[in-house]
Coordinates of C-alpha atoms and ligand atoms in Angstrom, one line a residue:
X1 CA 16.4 -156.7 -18.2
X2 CA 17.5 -153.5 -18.6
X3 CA 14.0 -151.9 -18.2
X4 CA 12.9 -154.1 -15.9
X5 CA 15.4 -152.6 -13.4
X6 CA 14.1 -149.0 -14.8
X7 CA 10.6 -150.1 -14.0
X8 CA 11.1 -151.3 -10.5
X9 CA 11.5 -147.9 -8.8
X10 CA 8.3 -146.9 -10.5
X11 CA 4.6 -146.9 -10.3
X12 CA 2.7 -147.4 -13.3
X13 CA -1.2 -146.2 -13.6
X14 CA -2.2 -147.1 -17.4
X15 CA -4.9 -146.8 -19.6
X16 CA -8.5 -145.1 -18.4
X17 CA -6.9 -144.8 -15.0
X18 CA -4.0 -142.6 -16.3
X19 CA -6.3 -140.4 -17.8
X20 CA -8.4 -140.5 -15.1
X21 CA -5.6 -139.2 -12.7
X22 CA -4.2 -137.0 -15.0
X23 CA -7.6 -135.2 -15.5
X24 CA -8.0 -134.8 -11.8
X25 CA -4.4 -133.2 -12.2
X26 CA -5.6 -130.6 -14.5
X27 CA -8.8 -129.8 -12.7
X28 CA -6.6 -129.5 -9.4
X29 CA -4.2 -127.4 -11.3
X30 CA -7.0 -124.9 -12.4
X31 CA -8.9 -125.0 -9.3
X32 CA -5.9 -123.1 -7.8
X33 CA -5.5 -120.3 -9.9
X34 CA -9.3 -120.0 -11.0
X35 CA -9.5 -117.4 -8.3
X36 CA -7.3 -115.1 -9.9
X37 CA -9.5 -114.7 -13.2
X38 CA -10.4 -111.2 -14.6
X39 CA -10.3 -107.9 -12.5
X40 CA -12.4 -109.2 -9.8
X41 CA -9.4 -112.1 -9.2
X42 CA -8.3 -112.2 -5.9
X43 CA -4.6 -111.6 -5.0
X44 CA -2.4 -115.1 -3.7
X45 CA 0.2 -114.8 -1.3
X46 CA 3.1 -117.3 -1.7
X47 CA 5.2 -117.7 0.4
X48 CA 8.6 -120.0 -0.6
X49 CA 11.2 -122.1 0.8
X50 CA 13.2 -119.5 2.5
X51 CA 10.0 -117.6 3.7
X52 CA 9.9 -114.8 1.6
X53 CA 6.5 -113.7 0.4
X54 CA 5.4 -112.7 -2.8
X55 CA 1.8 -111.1 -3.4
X56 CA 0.2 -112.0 -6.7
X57 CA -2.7 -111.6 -9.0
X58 CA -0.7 -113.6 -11.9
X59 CA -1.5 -117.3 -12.7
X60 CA 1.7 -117.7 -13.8
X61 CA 3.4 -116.8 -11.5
X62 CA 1.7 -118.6 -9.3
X63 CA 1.9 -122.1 -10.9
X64 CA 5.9 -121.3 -11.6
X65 CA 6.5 -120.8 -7.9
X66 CA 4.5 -124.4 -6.9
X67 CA 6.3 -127.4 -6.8
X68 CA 4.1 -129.3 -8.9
X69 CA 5.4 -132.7 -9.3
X70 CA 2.4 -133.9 -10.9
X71 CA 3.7 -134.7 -15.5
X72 CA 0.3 -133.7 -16.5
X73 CA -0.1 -131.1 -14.7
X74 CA 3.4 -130.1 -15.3
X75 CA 2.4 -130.0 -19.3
X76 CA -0.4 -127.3 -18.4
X77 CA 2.0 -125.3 -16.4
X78 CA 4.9 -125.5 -19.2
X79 CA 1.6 -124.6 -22.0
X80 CA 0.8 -121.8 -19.4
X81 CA 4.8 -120.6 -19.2
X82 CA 4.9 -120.4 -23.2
X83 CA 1.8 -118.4 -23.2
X84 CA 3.9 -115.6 -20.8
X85 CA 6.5 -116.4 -23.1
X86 CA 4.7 -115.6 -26.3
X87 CA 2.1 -113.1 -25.4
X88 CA 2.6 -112.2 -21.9
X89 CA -1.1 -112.1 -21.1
X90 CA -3.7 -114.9 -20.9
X91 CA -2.1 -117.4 -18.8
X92 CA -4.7 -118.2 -16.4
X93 CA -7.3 -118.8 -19.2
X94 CA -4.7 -121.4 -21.0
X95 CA -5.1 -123.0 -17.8
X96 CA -8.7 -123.1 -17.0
X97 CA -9.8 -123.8 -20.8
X98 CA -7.4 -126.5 -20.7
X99 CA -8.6 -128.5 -17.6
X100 CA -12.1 -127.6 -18.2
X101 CA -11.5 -129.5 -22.3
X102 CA -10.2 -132.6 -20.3
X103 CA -13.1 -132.5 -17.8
X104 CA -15.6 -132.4 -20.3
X105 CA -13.0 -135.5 -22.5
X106 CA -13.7 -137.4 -19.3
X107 CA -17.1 -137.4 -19.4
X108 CA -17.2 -138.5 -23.1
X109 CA -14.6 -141.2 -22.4
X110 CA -17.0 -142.4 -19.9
X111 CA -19.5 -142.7 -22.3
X112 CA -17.4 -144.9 -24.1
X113 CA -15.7 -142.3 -26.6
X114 CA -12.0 -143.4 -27.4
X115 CA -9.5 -140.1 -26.1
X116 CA -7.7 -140.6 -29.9
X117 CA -11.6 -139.3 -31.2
X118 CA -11.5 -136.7 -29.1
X119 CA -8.3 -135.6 -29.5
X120 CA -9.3 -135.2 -33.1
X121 CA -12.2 -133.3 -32.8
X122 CA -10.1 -130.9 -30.4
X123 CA -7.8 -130.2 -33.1
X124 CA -10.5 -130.3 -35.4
X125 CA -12.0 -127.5 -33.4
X126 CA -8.6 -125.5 -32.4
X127 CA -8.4 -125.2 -36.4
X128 CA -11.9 -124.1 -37.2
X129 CA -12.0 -121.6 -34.6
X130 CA -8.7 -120.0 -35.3
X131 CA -9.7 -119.4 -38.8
X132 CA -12.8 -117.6 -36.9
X133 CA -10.2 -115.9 -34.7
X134 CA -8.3 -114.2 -37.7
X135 CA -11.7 -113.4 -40.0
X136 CA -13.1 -111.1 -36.6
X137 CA -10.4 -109.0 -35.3
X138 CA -10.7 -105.4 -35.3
X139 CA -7.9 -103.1 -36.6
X140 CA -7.0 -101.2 -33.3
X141 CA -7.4 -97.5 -32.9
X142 CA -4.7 -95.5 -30.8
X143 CA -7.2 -95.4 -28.1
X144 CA -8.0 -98.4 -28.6
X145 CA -4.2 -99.8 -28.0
X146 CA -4.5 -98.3 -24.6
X147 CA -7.6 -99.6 -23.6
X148 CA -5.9 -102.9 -24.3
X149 CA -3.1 -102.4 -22.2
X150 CA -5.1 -101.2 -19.9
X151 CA -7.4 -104.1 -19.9
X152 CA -3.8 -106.8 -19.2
X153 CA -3.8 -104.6 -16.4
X154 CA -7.3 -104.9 -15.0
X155 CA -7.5 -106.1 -11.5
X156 CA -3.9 -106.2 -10.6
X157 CA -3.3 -103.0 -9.6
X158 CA -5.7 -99.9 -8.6
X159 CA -7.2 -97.6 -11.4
X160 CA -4.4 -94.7 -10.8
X161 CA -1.7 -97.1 -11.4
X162 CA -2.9 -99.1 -14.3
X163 CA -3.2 -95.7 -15.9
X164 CA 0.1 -94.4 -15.0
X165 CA 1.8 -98.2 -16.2
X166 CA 0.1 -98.3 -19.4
X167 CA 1.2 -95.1 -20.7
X168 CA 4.7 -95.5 -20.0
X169 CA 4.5 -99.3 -21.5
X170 CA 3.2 -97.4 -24.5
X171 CA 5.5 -94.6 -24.8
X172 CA 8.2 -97.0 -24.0
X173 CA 7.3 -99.5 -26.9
X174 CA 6.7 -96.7 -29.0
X175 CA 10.2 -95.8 -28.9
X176 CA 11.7 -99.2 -29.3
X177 CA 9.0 -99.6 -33.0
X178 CA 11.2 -99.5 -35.8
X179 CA 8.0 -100.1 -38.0
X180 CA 7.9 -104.0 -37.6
X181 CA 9.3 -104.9 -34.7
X182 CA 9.0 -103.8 -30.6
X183 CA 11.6 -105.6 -28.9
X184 CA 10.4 -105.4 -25.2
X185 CA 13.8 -106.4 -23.7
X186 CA 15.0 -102.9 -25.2
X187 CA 13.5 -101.7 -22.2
X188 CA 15.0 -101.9 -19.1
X189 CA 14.2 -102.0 -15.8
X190 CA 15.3 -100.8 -12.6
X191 CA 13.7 -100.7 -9.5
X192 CA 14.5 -98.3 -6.7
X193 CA 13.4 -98.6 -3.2
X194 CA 11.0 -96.0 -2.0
X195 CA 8.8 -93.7 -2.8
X196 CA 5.1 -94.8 -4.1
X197 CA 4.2 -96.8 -7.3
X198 CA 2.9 -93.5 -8.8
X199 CA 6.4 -92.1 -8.6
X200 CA 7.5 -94.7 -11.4
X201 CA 9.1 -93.0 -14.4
X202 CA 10.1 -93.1 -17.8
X203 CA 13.3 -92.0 -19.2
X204 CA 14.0 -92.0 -22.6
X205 CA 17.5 -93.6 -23.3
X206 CA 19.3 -95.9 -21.2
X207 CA 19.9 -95.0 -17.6
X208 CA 22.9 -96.4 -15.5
X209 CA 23.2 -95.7 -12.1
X210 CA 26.8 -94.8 -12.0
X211 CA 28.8 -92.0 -11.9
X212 CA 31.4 -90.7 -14.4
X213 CA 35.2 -91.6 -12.6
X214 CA 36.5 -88.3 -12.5
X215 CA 35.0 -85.1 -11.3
X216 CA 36.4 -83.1 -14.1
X217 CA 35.1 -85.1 -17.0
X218 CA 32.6 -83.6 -19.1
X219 CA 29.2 -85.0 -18.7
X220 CA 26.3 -83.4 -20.8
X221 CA 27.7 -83.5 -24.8
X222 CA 26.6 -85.1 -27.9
X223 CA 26.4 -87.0 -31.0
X224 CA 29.6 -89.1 -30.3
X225 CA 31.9 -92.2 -30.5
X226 CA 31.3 -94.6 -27.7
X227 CA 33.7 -97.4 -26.8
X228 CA 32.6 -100.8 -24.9
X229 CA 34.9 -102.5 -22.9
X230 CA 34.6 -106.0 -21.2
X231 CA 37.3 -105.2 -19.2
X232 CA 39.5 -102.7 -17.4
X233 CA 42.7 -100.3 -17.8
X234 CA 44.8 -101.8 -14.7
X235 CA 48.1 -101.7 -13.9
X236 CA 49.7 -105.1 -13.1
X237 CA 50.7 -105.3 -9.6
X238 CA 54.2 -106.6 -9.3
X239 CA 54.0 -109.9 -7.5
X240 CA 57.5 -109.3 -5.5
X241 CA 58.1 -112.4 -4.0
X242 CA 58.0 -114.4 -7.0
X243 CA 58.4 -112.8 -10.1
X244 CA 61.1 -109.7 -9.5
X245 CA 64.2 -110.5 -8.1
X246 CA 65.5 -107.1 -7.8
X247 CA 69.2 -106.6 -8.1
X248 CA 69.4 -102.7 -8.0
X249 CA 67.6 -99.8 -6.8
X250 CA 66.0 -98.3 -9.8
X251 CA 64.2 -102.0 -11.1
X252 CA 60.8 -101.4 -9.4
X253 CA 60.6 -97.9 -10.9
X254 CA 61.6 -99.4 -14.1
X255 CA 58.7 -101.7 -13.7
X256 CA 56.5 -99.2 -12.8
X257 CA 57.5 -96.9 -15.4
X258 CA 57.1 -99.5 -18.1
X259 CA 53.5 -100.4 -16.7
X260 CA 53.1 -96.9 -17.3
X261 CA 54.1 -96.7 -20.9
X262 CA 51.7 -99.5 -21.6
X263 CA 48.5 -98.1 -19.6
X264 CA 49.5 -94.3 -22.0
X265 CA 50.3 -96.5 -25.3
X266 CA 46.6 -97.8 -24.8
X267 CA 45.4 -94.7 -24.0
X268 CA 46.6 -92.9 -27.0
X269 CA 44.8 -96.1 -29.0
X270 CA 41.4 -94.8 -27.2
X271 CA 42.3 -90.9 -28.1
X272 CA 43.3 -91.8 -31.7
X273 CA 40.2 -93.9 -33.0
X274 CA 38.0 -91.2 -31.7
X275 CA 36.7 -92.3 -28.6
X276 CA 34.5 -89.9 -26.9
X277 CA 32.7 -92.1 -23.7
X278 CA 34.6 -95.0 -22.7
X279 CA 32.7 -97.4 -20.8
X280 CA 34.3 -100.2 -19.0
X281 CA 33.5 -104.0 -17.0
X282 CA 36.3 -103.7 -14.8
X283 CA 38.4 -100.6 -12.9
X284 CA 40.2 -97.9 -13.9
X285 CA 44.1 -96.8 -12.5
X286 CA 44.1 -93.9 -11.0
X287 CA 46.3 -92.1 -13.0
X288 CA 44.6 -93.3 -16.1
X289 CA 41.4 -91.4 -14.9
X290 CA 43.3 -88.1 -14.6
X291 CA 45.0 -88.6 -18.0
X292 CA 41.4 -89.3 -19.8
X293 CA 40.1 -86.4 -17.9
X294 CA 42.6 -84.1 -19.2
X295 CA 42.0 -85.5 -23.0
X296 CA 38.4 -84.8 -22.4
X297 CA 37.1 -88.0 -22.4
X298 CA 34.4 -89.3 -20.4
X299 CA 34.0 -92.3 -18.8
X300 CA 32.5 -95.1 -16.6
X301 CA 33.7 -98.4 -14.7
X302 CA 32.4 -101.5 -13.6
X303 CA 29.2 -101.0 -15.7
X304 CA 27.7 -104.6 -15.5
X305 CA 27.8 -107.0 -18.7
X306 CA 24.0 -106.5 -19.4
X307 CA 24.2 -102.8 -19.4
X308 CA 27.3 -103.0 -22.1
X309 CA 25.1 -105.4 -24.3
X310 CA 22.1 -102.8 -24.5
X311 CA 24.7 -100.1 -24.9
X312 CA 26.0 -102.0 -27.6
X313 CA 23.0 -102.8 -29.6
X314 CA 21.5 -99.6 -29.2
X315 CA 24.2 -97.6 -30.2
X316 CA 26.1 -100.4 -32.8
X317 CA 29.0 -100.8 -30.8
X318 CA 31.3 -103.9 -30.3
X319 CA 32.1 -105.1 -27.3
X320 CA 35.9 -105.8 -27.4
X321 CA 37.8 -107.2 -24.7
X322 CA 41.5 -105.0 -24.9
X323 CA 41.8 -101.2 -25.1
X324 CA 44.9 -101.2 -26.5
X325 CA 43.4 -103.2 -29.7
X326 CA 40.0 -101.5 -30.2
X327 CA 39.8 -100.2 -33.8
X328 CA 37.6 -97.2 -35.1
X329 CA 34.7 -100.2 -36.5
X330 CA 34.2 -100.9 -32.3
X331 CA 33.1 -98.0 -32.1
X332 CA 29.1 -97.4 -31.7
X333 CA 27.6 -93.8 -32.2
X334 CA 25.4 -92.1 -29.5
X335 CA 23.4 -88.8 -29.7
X336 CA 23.5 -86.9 -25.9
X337 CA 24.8 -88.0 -22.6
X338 CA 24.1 -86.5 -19.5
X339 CA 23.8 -87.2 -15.9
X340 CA 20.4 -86.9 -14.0
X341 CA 19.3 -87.3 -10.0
X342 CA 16.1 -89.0 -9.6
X343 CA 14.9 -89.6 -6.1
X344 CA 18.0 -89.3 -5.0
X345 CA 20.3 -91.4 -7.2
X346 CA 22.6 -89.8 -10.0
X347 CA 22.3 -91.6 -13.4
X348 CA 24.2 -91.4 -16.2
X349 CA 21.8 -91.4 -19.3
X350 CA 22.7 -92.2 -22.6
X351 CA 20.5 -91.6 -26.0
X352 CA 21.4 -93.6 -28.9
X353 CA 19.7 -94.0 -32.4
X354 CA 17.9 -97.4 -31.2
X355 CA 18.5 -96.0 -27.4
X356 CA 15.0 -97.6 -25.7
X357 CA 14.1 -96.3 -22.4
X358 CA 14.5 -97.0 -19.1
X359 CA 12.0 -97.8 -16.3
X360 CA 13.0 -96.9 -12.9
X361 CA 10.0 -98.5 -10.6
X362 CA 9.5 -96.9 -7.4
X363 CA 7.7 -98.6 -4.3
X364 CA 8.0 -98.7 -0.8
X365 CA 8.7 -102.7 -0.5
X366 CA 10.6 -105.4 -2.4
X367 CA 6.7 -107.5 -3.0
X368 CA 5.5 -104.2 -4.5
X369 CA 8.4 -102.9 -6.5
X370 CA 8.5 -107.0 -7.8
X371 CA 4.7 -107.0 -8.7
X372 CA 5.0 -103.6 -10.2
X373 CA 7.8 -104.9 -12.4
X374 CA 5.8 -107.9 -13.4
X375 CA 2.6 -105.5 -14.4
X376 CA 5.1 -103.3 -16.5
X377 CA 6.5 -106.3 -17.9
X378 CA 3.2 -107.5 -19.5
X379 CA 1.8 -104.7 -20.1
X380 CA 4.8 -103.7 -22.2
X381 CA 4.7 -107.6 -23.9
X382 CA 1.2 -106.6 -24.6
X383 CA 2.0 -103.0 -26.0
X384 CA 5.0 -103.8 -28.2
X385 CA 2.6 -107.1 -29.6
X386 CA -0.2 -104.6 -30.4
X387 CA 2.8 -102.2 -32.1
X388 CA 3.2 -104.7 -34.6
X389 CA 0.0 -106.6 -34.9
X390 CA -2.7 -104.3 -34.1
X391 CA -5.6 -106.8 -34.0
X392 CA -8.2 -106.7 -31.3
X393 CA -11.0 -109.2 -29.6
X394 CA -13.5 -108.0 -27.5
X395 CA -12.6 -109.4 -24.3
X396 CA -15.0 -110.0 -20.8
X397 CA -15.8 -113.4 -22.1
X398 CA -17.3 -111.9 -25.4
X399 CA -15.0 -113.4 -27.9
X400 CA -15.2 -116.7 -26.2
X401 CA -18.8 -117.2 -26.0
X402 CA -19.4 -116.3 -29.7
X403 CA -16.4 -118.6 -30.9
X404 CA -18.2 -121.7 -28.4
X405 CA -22.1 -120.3 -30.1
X406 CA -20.1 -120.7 -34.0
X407 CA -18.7 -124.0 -32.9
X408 CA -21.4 -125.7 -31.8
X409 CA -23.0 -125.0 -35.4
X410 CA -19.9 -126.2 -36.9
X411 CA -20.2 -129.4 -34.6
X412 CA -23.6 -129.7 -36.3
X413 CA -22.0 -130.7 -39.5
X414 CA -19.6 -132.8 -38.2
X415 CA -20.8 -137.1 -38.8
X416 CA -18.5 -138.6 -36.5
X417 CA -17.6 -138.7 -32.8
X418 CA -16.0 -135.6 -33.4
X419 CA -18.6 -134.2 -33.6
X420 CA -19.2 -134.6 -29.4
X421 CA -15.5 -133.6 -28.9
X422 CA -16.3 -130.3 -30.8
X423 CA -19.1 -129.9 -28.0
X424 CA -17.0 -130.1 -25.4
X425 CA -14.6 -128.2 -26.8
X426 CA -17.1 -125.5 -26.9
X427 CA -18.4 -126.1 -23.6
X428 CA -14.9 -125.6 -22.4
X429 CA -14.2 -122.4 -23.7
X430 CA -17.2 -121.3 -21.9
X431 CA -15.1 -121.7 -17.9
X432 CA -13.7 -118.2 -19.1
X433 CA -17.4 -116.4 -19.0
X434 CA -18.6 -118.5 -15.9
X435 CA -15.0 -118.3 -14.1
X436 CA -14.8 -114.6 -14.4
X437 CA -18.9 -114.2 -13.2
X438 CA -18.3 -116.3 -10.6
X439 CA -15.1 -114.0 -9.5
X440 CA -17.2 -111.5 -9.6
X441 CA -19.8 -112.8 -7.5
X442 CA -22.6 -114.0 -9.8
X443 CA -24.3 -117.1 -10.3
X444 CA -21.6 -118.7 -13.2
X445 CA -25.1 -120.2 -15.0
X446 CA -27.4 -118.0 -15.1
X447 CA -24.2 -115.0 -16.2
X448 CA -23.9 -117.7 -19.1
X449 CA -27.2 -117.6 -20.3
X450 CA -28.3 -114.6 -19.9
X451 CA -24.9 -113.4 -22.3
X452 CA -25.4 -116.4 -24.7
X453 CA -29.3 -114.5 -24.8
X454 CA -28.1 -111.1 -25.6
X455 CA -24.9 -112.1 -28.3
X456 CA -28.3 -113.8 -30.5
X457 CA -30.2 -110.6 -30.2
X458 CA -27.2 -107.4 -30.1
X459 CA -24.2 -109.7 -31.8
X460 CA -20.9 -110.9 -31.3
X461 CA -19.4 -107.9 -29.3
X462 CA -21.3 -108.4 -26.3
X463 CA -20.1 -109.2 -22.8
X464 CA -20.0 -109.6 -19.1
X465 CA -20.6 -106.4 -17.2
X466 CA -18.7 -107.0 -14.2
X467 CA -20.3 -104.2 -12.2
X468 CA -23.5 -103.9 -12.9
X469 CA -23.9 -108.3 -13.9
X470 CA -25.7 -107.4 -17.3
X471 CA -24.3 -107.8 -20.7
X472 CA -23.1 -105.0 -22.6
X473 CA -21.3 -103.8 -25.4
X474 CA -17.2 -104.6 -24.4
X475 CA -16.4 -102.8 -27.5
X476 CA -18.0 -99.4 -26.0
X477 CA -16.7 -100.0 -22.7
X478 CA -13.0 -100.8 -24.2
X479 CA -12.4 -104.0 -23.0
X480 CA -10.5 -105.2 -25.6
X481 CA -7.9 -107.6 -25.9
X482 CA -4.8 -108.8 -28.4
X483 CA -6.0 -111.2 -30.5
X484 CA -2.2 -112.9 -30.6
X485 CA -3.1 -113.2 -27.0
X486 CA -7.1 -115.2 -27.2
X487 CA -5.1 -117.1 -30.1
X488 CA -2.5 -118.5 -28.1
X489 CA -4.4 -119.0 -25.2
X490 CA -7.1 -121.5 -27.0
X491 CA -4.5 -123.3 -29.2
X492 CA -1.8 -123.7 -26.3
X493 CA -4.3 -125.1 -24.2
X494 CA -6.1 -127.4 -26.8
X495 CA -2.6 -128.7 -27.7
X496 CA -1.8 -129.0 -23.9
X497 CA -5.3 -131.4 -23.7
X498 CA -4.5 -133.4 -26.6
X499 CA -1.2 -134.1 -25.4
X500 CA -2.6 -135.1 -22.0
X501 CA -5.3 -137.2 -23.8
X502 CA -3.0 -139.0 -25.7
X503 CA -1.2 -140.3 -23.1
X504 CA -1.8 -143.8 -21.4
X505 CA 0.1 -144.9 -19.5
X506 CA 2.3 -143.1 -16.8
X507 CA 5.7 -144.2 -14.7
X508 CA 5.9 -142.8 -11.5
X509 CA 9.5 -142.5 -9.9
X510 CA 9.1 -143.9 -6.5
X511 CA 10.2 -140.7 -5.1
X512 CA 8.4 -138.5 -3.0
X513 CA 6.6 -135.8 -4.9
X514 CA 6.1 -132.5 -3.5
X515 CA 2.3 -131.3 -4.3
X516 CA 1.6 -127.8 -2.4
X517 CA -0.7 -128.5 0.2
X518 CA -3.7 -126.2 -1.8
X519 CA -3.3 -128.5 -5.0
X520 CA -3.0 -131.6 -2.7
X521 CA -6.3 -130.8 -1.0
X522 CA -8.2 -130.3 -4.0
X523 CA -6.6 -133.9 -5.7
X524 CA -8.3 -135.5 -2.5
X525 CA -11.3 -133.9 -2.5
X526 CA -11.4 -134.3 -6.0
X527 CA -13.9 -137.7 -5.6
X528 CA -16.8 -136.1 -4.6
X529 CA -16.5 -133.3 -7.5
Ligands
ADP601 P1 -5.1 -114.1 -17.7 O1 -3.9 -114.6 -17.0 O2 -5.8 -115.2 -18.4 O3 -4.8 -112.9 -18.6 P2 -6.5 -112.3 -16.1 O4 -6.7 -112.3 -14.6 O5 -5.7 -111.2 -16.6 O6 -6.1 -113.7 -16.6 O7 -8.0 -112.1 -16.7 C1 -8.2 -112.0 -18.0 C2 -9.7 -112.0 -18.3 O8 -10.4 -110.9 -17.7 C3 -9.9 -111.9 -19.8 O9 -10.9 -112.8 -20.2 C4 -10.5 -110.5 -19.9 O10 -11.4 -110.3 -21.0 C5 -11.2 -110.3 -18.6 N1 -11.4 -108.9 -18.3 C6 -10.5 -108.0 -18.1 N2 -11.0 -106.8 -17.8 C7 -12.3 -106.9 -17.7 C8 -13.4 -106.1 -17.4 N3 -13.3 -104.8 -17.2 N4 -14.7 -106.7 -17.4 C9 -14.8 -108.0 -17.7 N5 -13.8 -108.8 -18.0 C10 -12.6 -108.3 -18.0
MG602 MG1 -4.2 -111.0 -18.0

């Protein structure tokens, strides 16, 4: 009873169908962000509920920002989302490999393979060429690091900038390597209105845009004791009409003076652990700020809650909540402060043993200062990855023709069905070569062929020429990519495609699903495909 009353409000497709629909899904899903592959993608402009617009080159971000309704193409998206996630880079190829494996299932199924076989030979495949994956990277040079970070760039920005971004996402992850680990949310980020892209800069340490509270506090000294507080050093305002009855004269100085004491008794906690900055969440009283002015203490207010947890961890602090109880272990150590003016805006800097850096991205609108941020953002995931695991694949559709040329010959010696789903596993891989030719303007096909030709004659490490449309050598010519990032890409989308496959029947909610108009046109063209 009780799920028949679930099942009434829903619409039920089962069986072939499902996976029928659920493959159109996928190849809708892909055909609106196949566009954006390699550096000849075009940009999208989205445009959202409240009409602002947002100019991107990003797959990603793309898919996150459409309402797609659709639960298989939902389980690409999510695949695509941990791929950002994880390795920041390689997002639209999740997607594209991934529909393109469930096209190619659907012809097979069609044929009258079950989807269980070919889910099999999928993760028969995924396994065998992983193995591949980890036997051919190359141990990355430091030239060669950039040229990778410079390749997650490729096509999002112009030349100029992807230079200037890379570089700082290096020297930035650089200074957050302890030797195994690059923690990229060390870094942080803060964008600043005006000026050009070019102007972006790096500052080592963390920068706050605040000023100290008092004019005659010291502001450039160093090593020292830094307090965090997440609160503030107020004086309680006397709520007269309820709490004080007052019965003589003097009682409202006597309040006051005994708000007093406890404001200097917590101040003479701060002076006696050894407190030289004292940062705070909240406000200061007035007459606290000239009192830790005169005991040379510096200090800053209403710093926001993120700010005190990077201050904390870079400089081993606690965050405690009370003034008056803070105890010399609170304390965190930092090596210089200072206060700076860059384009106009005073920062207060701070350098700490694990003290990080601080991005301040300049650009003349909020779309460019946001897709600015997002470049820095991956190219600094792809940086701090290549810090701690510097493996390298050649990219421009090199890596992936060679794996589908190996796995075909593994296929060979496969008896079963498999050994078709292995095929087509291969086959998909291939939409990354022929998307990004086709980008570029050249017959998908023939691209293929012709770079399938030249790996059997010069090797492994040749690729897609986007300029001149011959193959060539991608390790010369630096395009290079993380293998952590071709890794995730083929196993995320092959476990995305099995998941998809193994699913047969689907419930609908009768409710009406928002599909973007651009995914919604291409699901009912989808029959003549
Ligand atoms: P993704 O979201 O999958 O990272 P991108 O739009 O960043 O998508 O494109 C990545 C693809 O572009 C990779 O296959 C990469 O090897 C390829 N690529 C990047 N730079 C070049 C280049 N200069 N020539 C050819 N291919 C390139
Ligand atoms: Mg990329």
């Amino acid at each position: 009873m009780a799920e028949e009353t679930i099942l009434e409000s829903t619409e039920r497709t089962s069986g072939r169908d499902a996976l029928r629909k659920n493959v159109q899904a996928a190849i809708a899903l892909s055909g609106a962000v196949k566009s954006t592959l390699g550096p000849k993608g075009l940009d999208k402009l989205l445009v959202d509920d409240e009409g602002r617009n947002l100019v991107t080159n990003d797959g990603v971000t793309v898919l996150e920002s459409a309402k797609v309704e659709h639960p298989a193409a939902r389980m690409i998206i999510n695949a695509s989302s941990v791929q950002d996630r994880v390795a920041r880079d390689g997002t639209t190829s999740t997607v594209i490999f991934c529909s393109e494996m469930l096209r190619n299932a659907w012809e097979l199924v069609r044929q009258g393979v079950h989807p269980a076989t070919i889910a099999r030979g999928f993760a028969q495949a995924n396994n065998e060429a992983i193995k591949i994956i980890d036997s051919i990277g190359i141990t990355a040079s430091k030239e060669q690091i950039i040229e990778a970070v410079k390749t997650s760039l490729s096509g999002k920005l112009n030349s100029k900038i992807i230079e200037h971004i890379a570089m700082m996402a290096i020297t930035s992850a650089e200074s957050i390597f302890d030797d195994r680990r690059a923690d990229p949310t060390r870094v942080k980020i803060i964008q600043q209105n005006g000026g050009s892209a070019l102007d972006s800069q790096l500052i080592a340490g963390l920068a706050i845009a605040k000023n100290k509270i008092h004019s005659e506090m010291p502001d450039r000294f160093g090593p020292g004791k830094i307090l965090l507080i997440d609160g503030g050093i107020e004086r309680r305002k006397p709520n007269l009409d309820a709490k004080l009855k007052i019965t003589s004269t003097g009682m409202l100085d006597q309040f006051r003076e005994s708000e007093s004491k406890t404001l200097r008794k917590q101040i003479d906690n701060i002076i006696e652990i050894g407190c030289d900055i004292l940062v705070l969440n909240e406000g200061v009283d007035e007459e606290v700020r000239q009192i830790l002015a005169d005991t040379g203490i510096l200090a800053y207010r209403r710093v926001e809650r993120s700010d005190l947890e990077l201050l904390a961890s870079s400089c081993g602090a606690k965050i405690v909540r009370n003034v008056g109880h803070a105890t010399k272990e609170d304390l965190g150590d930092f090596k210089y402060t200072r206060e700076e003016l860059r384009g106009g805006v005073n920062y207060w800097i701070l350098g700490a043993e694990n003290g990080g850096a601080t991005l301040i991205v300049r650009g003349s609108t909020t779309e460019i200062l946001d897709e600015i941020q997002r470049c820095f953002d991956d190219a600094l995931g792809v940086a701090c990855q290549l810090l701690e695991k510097p493996i390298l694949l050649p990219g421009a559709g090199a890596t992936q023709v060679a794996l589908a040329r190996k796995m075909r010959r593994f296929a060979e010696g496969v008896p079963g069905r498999e050994q078709l789903a292995i095929e087509a596993w291969a086959d998909g891989l291939e939409s990354i070569p022929r998307t990004l030719a086709a980008n570029a303007g050249y017959d998908p096909i023939d691209s293929l062929l012709v770079l399938t030709a030249s790996q059997t004659k010069h090797g492994d490490n040749m690729g897609l020429d986007l300029i001149s449309g011959k193959p060539s050598c991608v390790i010369e010519r630096g395009v290079l990519e993380p293998a952590t990032i071709t890794r995730q890409a083929i196993s995320g989308a092959t476990d995305a495609a099995i998941s998809i496959l193994r699913i047969d029947d689907v419930l609908w909610a009768q409710i009406d699903a928002e599909v973007p108009d651009e995914v919604q046109e291409r699901l009912s063209g989808m029959g003549s495909e």
